[in-house]
PDB file of C-alpha atoms in Angstrom:
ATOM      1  CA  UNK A  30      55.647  83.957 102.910  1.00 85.00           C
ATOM      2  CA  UNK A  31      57.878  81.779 105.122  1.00 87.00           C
ATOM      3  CA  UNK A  32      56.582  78.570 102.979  1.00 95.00           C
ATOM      4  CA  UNK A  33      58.705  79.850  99.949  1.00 97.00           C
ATOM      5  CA  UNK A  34      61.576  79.450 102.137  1.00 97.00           C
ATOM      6  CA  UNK A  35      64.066  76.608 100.161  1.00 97.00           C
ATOM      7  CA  UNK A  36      61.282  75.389  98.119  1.00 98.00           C
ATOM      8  CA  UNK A  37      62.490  74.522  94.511  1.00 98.00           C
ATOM      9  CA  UNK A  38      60.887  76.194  91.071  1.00 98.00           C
ATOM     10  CA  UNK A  39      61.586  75.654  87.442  1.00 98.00           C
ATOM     11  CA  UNK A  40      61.727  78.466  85.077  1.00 98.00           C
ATOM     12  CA  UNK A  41      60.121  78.010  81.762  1.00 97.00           C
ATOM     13  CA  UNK A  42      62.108  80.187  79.839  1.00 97.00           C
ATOM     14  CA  UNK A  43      66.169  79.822  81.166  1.00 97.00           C
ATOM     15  CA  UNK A  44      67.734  82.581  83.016  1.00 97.00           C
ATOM     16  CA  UNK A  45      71.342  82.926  82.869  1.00 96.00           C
ATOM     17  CA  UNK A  46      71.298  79.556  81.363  1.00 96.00           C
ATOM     18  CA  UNK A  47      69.573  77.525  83.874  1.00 97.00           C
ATOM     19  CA  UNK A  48      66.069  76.937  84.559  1.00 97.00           C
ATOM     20  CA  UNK A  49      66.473  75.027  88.019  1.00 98.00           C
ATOM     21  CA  UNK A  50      66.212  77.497  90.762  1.00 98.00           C
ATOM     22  CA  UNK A  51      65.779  77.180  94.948  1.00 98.00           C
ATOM     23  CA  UNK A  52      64.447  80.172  96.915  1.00 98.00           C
ATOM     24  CA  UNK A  53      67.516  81.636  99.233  1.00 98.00           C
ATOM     25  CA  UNK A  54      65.866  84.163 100.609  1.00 98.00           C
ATOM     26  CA  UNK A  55      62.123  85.682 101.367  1.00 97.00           C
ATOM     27  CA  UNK A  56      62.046  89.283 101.390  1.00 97.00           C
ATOM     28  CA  UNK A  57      58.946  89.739 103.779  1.00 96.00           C
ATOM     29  CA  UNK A  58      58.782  93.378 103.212  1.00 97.00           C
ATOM     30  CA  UNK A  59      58.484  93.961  99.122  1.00 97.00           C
ATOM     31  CA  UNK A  60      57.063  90.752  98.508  1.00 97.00           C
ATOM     32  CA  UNK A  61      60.227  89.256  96.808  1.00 98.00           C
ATOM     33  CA  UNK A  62      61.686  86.046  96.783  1.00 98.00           C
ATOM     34  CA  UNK A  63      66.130  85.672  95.986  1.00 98.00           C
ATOM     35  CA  UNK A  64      66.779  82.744  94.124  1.00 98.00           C
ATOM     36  CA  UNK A  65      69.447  81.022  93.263  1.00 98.00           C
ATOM     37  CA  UNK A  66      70.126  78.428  90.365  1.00 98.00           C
ATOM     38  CA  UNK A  67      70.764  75.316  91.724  1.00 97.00           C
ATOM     39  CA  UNK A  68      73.658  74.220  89.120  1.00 97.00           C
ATOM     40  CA  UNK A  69      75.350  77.654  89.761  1.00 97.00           C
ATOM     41  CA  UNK A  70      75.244  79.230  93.350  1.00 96.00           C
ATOM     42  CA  UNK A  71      77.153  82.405  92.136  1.00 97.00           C
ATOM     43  CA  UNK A  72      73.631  83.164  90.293  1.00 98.00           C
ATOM     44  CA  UNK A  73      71.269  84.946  92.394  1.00 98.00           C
ATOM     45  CA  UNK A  74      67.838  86.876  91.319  1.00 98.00           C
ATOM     46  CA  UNK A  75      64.925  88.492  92.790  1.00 98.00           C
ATOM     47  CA  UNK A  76      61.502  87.187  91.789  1.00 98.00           C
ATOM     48  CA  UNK A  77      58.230  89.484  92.860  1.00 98.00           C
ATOM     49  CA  UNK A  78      56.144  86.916  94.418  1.00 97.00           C
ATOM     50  CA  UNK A  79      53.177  87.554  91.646  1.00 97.00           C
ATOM     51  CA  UNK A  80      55.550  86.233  89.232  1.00 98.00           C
ATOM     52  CA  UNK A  81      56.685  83.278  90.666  1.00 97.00           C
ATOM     53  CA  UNK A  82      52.885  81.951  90.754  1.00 97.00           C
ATOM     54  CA  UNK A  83      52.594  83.032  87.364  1.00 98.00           C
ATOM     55  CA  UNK A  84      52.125  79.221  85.625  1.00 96.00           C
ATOM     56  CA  UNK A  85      53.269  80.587  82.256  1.00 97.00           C
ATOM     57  CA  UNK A  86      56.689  81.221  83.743  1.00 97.00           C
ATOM     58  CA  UNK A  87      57.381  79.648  86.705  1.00 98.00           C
ATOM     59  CA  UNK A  88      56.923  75.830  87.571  1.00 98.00           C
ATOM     60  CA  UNK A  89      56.894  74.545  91.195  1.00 98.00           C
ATOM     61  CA  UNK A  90      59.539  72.122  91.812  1.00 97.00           C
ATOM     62  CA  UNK A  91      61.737  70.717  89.392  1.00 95.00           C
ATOM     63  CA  UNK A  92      60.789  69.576  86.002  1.00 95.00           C
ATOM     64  CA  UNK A  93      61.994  68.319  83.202  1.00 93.00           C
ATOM     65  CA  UNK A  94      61.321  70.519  80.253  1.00 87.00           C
ATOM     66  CA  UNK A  95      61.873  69.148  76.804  1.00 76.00           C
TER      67      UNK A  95
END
C-alpha cells in the first residue's frame, strides 16, 4: 500500500470541481487512500483502494481530459 503514497490520479468524473488529485495519506488498516486535489489543498477525500483501480473512474497520473 505504501506505493500509493504521493502518487498522482485523475478523476474521470470531477469531484468538488477538480479532477487532479495526489494521495496524502494511505490508510493501511481499511484499505483507503486520502486525497487531496491538487489545485485546492483545503479538499480532502477518502478513496477505497478498489475504486481507485477502477479504470472507469480513476486515471493514474495526470491527464488531460477533453
Amino acid at each position: 500500500m505504501s506505493k500509493y503514497f504521493h502518487s498522482k490520479w485523475t478523476s474521470v468524473e470531477k469531484i468538488s470541481g477538480w479532477r487532479h488529485y495526489e494521495v496524502r495519506n494511505v490508510l493501511n488498516r481499511t484499505k483507503q487512500l486520502e486525497l487531496f486535489a491538487v489545485c485546492d489543498k483545503k479538499i480532502s477525500i477518502t478513496v477505497d483502494l478498489k475504486e481507485i483501480l477502477n479504470k472507469e473512474k480513476w486515471i493514474p497520473g495526470w491527464k488531460e481530459i477533453i
